[in-house]
Amino acid sequence: MTHYSTEAAAIAAALMVARLAGLRFERDLETSMPMPSVGNYLHARTARLVLVPSTVSNGSDVAAVGEVMAAFGCDALVARADGADATRARFTVGLHGHRLFWSAPARLWLGAGAPAHFVPNHPDDTLFALFSVGLRGCEVPPWSSDEDRDDGFALGADALAALMVER
């Protein structure tokens, strides 16, 4: 497997959730900070969000993403791929505030309430919903039963799997 196929999976996963949420991206002409430290990032200015496709699984890009978040005063959604199979993509949420917060790696959940949800494995960790206006923490899960929860994860996995199907 090449680095390019892994990078393609991360980019495809990031763009898919951006499309689902209706995020709009503009060129960043006003920044004085050079951004090549975080390749392929997308800045959704109106959502106060930077979307970062990543192939780094050890978290060594966290500092660079943190710099971008500080420069733009925004949150981050990092789509991480560790292989060419986009179904294995995981998402991490970074919140910009008084202190930088990073969520646990999360899986994509699709269903009611928001275009996309990011759900960590541990039930006590915060899950996040992505809207066209940015990320929001969810106090209550969007599913009403374990079956709904599993169905939403299956929908998310199917959507990610469809990204890398050769045509």
PDB file of C-alpha atoms in Angstrom:
ATOM      1  CA  MET A   1       0.000   0.000   0.000  1.00  0.00           C
ATOM      2  CA  THR A   2       1.341   3.398  -0.897  1.00  0.00           C
ATOM      3  CA  HIS A   3       1.223   6.601   1.088  1.00  0.00           C
ATOM      4  CA  TYR A   4      -0.835   8.090  -1.744  1.00  0.00           C
ATOM      5  CA  SER A   5      -3.656   5.567  -1.392  1.00  0.00           C
ATOM      6  CA  THR A   6      -3.777   6.181   2.368  1.00  0.00           C
ATOM      7  CA  GLU A   7      -3.774   9.927   1.777  1.00  0.00           C
ATOM      8  CA  ALA A   8      -6.564   9.523  -0.792  1.00  0.00           C
ATOM      9  CA  ALA A   9      -8.673   7.642   1.775  1.00  0.00           C
ATOM     10  CA  ALA A  10      -8.198  10.432   4.351  1.00  0.00           C
ATOM     11  CA  ILE A  11      -9.026  13.153   1.828  1.00  0.00           C
ATOM     12  CA  ALA A  12     -12.089  11.264   0.562  1.00  0.00           C
ATOM     13  CA  ALA A  13     -13.399  10.741   4.115  1.00  0.00           C
ATOM     14  CA  ALA A  14     -12.861  14.413   4.992  1.00  0.00           C
ATOM     15  CA  LEU A  15     -14.580  15.643   1.836  1.00  0.00           C
ATOM     16  CA  MET A  16     -17.501  13.264   2.285  1.00  0.00           C
ATOM     17  CA  VAL A  17     -18.384  14.573   5.749  1.00  0.00           C
ATOM     18  CA  ALA A  18     -17.889  18.149   4.516  1.00  0.00           C
ATOM     19  CA  ARG A  19     -20.349  17.501   1.688  1.00  0.00           C
ATOM     20  CA  LEU A  20     -22.864  15.881   4.034  1.00  0.00           C
ATOM     21  CA  ALA A  21     -22.781  18.930   6.308  1.00  0.00           C
ATOM     22  CA  GLY A  22     -22.841  21.438   3.449  1.00  0.00           C
ATOM     23  CA  LEU A  23     -19.567  23.085   4.499  1.00  0.00           C
ATOM     24  CA  ARG A  24     -18.245  25.833   2.239  1.00  0.00           C
ATOM     25  CA  PHE A  25     -14.545  26.452   1.771  1.00  0.00           C
ATOM     26  CA  GLU A  26     -12.806  29.625   0.694  1.00  0.00           C
ATOM     27  CA  ARG A  27      -9.207  30.393  -0.076  1.00  0.00           C
ATOM     28  CA  ASP A  28      -7.320  31.790   2.896  1.00  0.00           C
ATOM     29  CA  LEU A  29      -5.773  34.926   1.474  1.00  0.00           C
ATOM     30  CA  GLU A  30      -5.456  36.903   4.694  1.00  0.00           C
ATOM     31  CA  THR A  31      -3.325  34.579   6.784  1.00  0.00           C
ATOM     32  CA  SER A  32       0.281  35.498   7.459  1.00  0.00           C
ATOM     33  CA  MET A  33       1.043  32.008   8.718  1.00  0.00           C
ATOM     34  CA  PRO A  34       2.533  29.546   6.231  1.00  0.00           C
ATOM     35  CA  MET A  35       0.350  26.436   6.249  1.00  0.00           C
ATOM     36  CA  PRO A  36       2.365  23.714   4.510  1.00  0.00           C
ATOM     37  CA  SER A  37       2.846  22.065   7.938  1.00  0.00           C
ATOM     38  CA  VAL A  38      -0.693  20.711   7.581  1.00  0.00           C
ATOM     39  CA  GLY A  39      -1.167  19.574   4.016  1.00  0.00           C
ATOM     40  CA  ASN A  40      -4.550  19.501   2.305  1.00  0.00           C
ATOM     41  CA  TYR A  41      -6.383  21.336   5.070  1.00  0.00           C
ATOM     42  CA  LEU A  42      -9.690  23.015   4.236  1.00  0.00           C
ATOM     43  CA  HIS A  43     -10.876  26.088   6.104  1.00  0.00           C
ATOM     44  CA  ALA A  44     -14.641  26.485   6.425  1.00  0.00           C
ATOM     45  CA  ARG A  45     -14.569  30.066   7.665  1.00  0.00           C
ATOM     46  CA  THR A  46     -18.303  30.468   8.312  1.00  0.00           C
ATOM     47  CA  ALA A  47     -18.337  27.240  10.340  1.00  0.00           C
ATOM     48  CA  ARG A  48     -15.185  28.259  12.259  1.00  0.00           C
ATOM     49  CA  LEU A  49     -13.728  24.883  11.327  1.00  0.00           C
ATOM     50  CA  VAL A  50     -10.615  23.546   9.704  1.00  0.00           C
ATOM     51  CA  LEU A  51     -10.913  20.090   8.147  1.00  0.00           C
ATOM     52  CA  VAL A  52      -7.642  18.156   8.043  1.00  0.00           C
ATOM     53  CA  PRO A  53      -7.116  14.865   6.193  1.00  0.00           C
ATOM     54  CA  SER A  54      -4.262  13.012   7.907  1.00  0.00           C
ATOM     55  CA  THR A  55      -2.314   9.824   7.413  1.00  0.00           C
ATOM     56  CA  VAL A  56      -0.402  10.172  10.678  1.00  0.00           C
ATOM     57  CA  SER A  57      -1.655   7.659  13.223  1.00  0.00           C
ATOM     58  CA  ASN A  58       0.662   8.528  16.101  1.00  0.00           C
ATOM     59  CA  GLY A  59      -0.722  12.032  16.602  1.00  0.00           C
ATOM     60  CA  SER A  60       2.511  13.832  15.704  1.00  0.00           C
ATOM     61  CA  ASP A  61       0.557  16.322  13.590  1.00  0.00           C
ATOM     62  CA  VAL A  62      -1.428  17.571  16.624  1.00  0.00           C
ATOM     63  CA  ALA A  63       0.942  20.503  17.222  1.00  0.00           C
ATOM     64  CA  ALA A  64       0.727  21.617  13.598  1.00  0.00           C
ATOM     65  CA  VAL A  65      -3.071  21.387  13.587  1.00  0.00           C
ATOM     66  CA  GLY A  66      -3.128  23.287  16.885  1.00  0.00           C
ATOM     67  CA  GLU A  67      -1.129  26.095  15.253  1.00  0.00           C
ATOM     68  CA  VAL A  68      -3.627  26.283  12.392  1.00  0.00           C
ATOM     69  CA  MET A  69      -6.527  26.329  14.861  1.00  0.00           C
ATOM     70  CA  ALA A  70      -4.896  29.188  16.786  1.00  0.00           C
ATOM     71  CA  ALA A  71      -4.131  31.125  13.596  1.00  0.00           C
ATOM     72  CA  PHE A  72      -7.741  30.931  12.417  1.00  0.00           C
ATOM     73  CA  GLY A  73      -9.426  30.874  15.835  1.00  0.00           C
ATOM     74  CA  CYS A  74     -11.392  27.783  14.894  1.00  0.00           C
ATOM     75  CA  ASP A  75     -12.085  24.156  15.746  1.00  0.00           C
ATOM     76  CA  ALA A  76     -10.681  21.207  13.802  1.00  0.00           C
ATOM     77  CA  LEU A  77     -11.982  17.941  12.468  1.00  0.00           C
ATOM     78  CA  VAL A  78      -9.156  15.561  11.595  1.00  0.00           C
ATOM     79  CA  ALA A  79      -9.938  12.607   9.328  1.00  0.00           C
ATOM     80  CA  ARG A  80      -7.256   9.968   9.890  1.00  0.00           C
ATOM     81  CA  ALA A  81      -6.657   7.022   7.609  1.00  0.00           C
ATOM     82  CA  ASP A  82      -4.209   4.242   8.301  1.00  0.00           C
ATOM     83  CA  GLY A  83      -4.775   2.451   5.044  1.00  0.00           C
ATOM     84  CA  ALA A  84      -6.419   2.712   1.651  1.00  0.00           C
ATOM     85  CA  ASP A  85      -9.668   1.363   3.094  1.00  0.00           C
ATOM     86  CA  ALA A  86     -11.692   4.453   4.000  1.00  0.00           C
ATOM     87  CA  THR A  87     -13.961   2.360   6.244  1.00  0.00           C
ATOM     88  CA  ARG A  88     -11.092   2.361   8.750  1.00  0.00           C
ATOM     89  CA  ALA A  89     -10.999   6.154   8.852  1.00  0.00           C
ATOM     90  CA  ARG A  90     -11.315   7.672  12.310  1.00  0.00           C
ATOM     91  CA  PHE A  91     -12.100  11.246  13.190  1.00  0.00           C
ATOM     92  CA  THR A  92     -10.729  13.435  15.954  1.00  0.00           C
ATOM     93  CA  VAL A  93     -12.271  16.713  17.076  1.00  0.00           C
ATOM     94  CA  GLY A  94     -10.128  19.585  18.277  1.00  0.00           C
ATOM     95  CA  LEU A  95     -11.837  22.460  20.055  1.00  0.00           C
ATOM     96  CA  HIS A  96     -10.208  25.862  20.181  1.00  0.00           C
ATOM     97  CA  GLY A  97     -10.889  27.781  23.361  1.00  0.00           C
ATOM     98  CA  HIS A  98      -9.088  28.853  26.504  1.00  0.00           C
ATOM     99  CA  ARG A  99      -7.367  25.482  26.363  1.00  0.00           C
ATOM    100  CA  LEU A 100      -7.020  23.176  23.393  1.00  0.00           C
ATOM    101  CA  PHE A 101      -9.211  20.070  23.671  1.00  0.00           C
ATOM    102  CA  TRP A 102      -8.775  16.896  21.614  1.00  0.00           C
ATOM    103  CA  SER A 103     -11.417  14.180  21.555  1.00  0.00           C
ATOM    104  CA  ALA A 104     -10.754  10.480  21.506  1.00  0.00           C
ATOM    105  CA  PRO A 105     -10.732   8.937  18.021  1.00  0.00           C
ATOM    106  CA  ALA A 106     -14.314   8.557  16.841  1.00  0.00           C
ATOM    107  CA  ARG A 107     -16.291   6.602  14.286  1.00  0.00           C
ATOM    108  CA  LEU A 108     -18.714   8.096  11.802  1.00  0.00           C
ATOM    109  CA  TRP A 109     -22.395   7.690  12.678  1.00  0.00           C
ATOM    110  CA  LEU A 110     -25.081   8.693  10.196  1.00  0.00           C
ATOM    111  CA  GLY A 111     -28.714   9.147  11.094  1.00  0.00           C
ATOM    112  CA  ALA A 112     -31.156  11.609  12.577  1.00  0.00           C
ATOM    113  CA  GLY A 113     -30.449  15.022  14.027  1.00  0.00           C
ATOM    114  CA  ALA A 114     -27.364  16.101  12.062  1.00  0.00           C
ATOM    115  CA  PRO A 115     -25.681  15.333   8.757  1.00  0.00           C
ATOM    116  CA  ALA A 116     -22.882  13.453  10.565  1.00  0.00           C
ATOM    117  CA  HIS A 117     -21.941  12.459  14.098  1.00  0.00           C
ATOM    118  CA  PHE A 118     -18.540  11.432  15.444  1.00  0.00           C
ATOM    119  CA  VAL A 119     -18.810   8.860  18.226  1.00  0.00           C
ATOM    120  CA  PRO A 120     -15.863   7.730  20.378  1.00  0.00           C
ATOM    121  CA  ASN A 121     -15.690   4.144  21.606  1.00  0.00           C
ATOM    122  CA  HIS A 122     -16.025   4.983  25.295  1.00  0.00           C
ATOM    123  CA  PRO A 123     -19.649   5.809  26.206  1.00  0.00           C
ATOM    124  CA  ASP A 124     -18.618   8.549  28.672  1.00  0.00           C
ATOM    125  CA  ASP A 125     -16.703  10.529  26.034  1.00  0.00           C
ATOM    126  CA  THR A 126     -18.425  13.405  24.250  1.00  0.00           C
ATOM    127  CA  LEU A 127     -19.822  12.745  20.817  1.00  0.00           C
ATOM    128  CA  PHE A 128     -19.998  15.524  18.258  1.00  0.00           C
ATOM    129  CA  ALA A 129     -22.386  16.518  15.499  1.00  0.00           C
ATOM    130  CA  LEU A 130     -21.244  18.341  12.368  1.00  0.00           C
ATOM    131  CA  PHE A 131     -23.475  21.038  10.917  1.00  0.00           C
ATOM    132  CA  SER A 132     -22.904  23.666   8.239  1.00  0.00           C
ATOM    133  CA  VAL A 133     -22.242  26.095  11.108  1.00  0.00           C
ATOM    134  CA  GLY A 134     -19.597  23.892  12.746  1.00  0.00           C
ATOM    135  CA  LEU A 135     -19.145  21.184  15.347  1.00  0.00           C
ATOM    136  CA  ARG A 136     -21.378  20.847  18.384  1.00  0.00           C
ATOM    137  CA  GLY A 137     -21.013  18.535  21.362  1.00  0.00           C
ATOM    138  CA  CYS A 138     -24.035  16.311  21.994  1.00  0.00           C
ATOM    139  CA  GLU A 139     -25.339  15.846  25.507  1.00  0.00           C
ATOM    140  CA  VAL A 140     -27.737  13.116  24.389  1.00  0.00           C
ATOM    141  CA  PRO A 141     -26.920  10.467  21.774  1.00  0.00           C
ATOM    142  CA  PRO A 142     -28.953  10.798  18.566  1.00  0.00           C
ATOM    143  CA  TRP A 143     -30.106   7.179  18.637  1.00  0.00           C
ATOM    144  CA  SER A 144     -32.979   5.770  20.659  1.00  0.00           C
ATOM    145  CA  SER A 145     -31.892   2.130  20.865  1.00  0.00           C
ATOM    146  CA  ASP A 146     -28.849  -0.098  20.451  1.00  0.00           C
ATOM    147  CA  GLU A 147     -30.294  -1.179  17.100  1.00  0.00           C
ATOM    148  CA  ASP A 148     -30.473   2.451  15.915  1.00  0.00           C
ATOM    149  CA  ARG A 149     -26.901   2.966  17.117  1.00  0.00           C
ATOM    150  CA  ASP A 150     -25.642  -0.055  15.187  1.00  0.00           C
ATOM    151  CA  ASP A 151     -27.624   0.970  12.097  1.00  0.00           C
ATOM    152  CA  GLY A 152     -26.033   4.448  12.167  1.00  0.00           C
ATOM    153  CA  PHE A 153     -22.538   2.970  12.390  1.00  0.00           C
ATOM    154  CA  ALA A 154     -23.378   0.615   9.505  1.00  0.00           C
ATOM    155  CA  LEU A 155     -24.579   3.577   7.407  1.00  0.00           C
ATOM    156  CA  GLY A 156     -21.360   5.441   8.196  1.00  0.00           C
ATOM    157  CA  ALA A 157     -19.202   2.444   7.297  1.00  0.00           C
ATOM    158  CA  ASP A 158     -21.131   1.891   4.054  1.00  0.00           C
ATOM    159  CA  ALA A 159     -20.745   5.556   3.069  1.00  0.00           C
ATOM    160  CA  LEU A 160     -16.999   5.431   3.753  1.00  0.00           C
ATOM    161  CA  ALA A 161     -16.630   2.116   1.893  1.00  0.00           C
ATOM    162  CA  ALA A 162     -18.337   3.565  -1.176  1.00  0.00           C
ATOM    163  CA  LEU A 163     -15.696   6.281  -1.386  1.00  0.00           C
ATOM    164  CA  MET A 164     -12.845   4.050  -2.416  1.00  0.00           C
ATOM    165  CA  VAL A 165     -14.694   1.671  -4.751  1.00  0.00           C
ATOM    166  CA  GLU A 166     -12.872   1.503  -8.056  1.00  0.00           C
ATOM    167  CA  ARG A 167     -15.056   2.590 -10.912  1.00  0.00           C
TER     168      ARG A 167
END
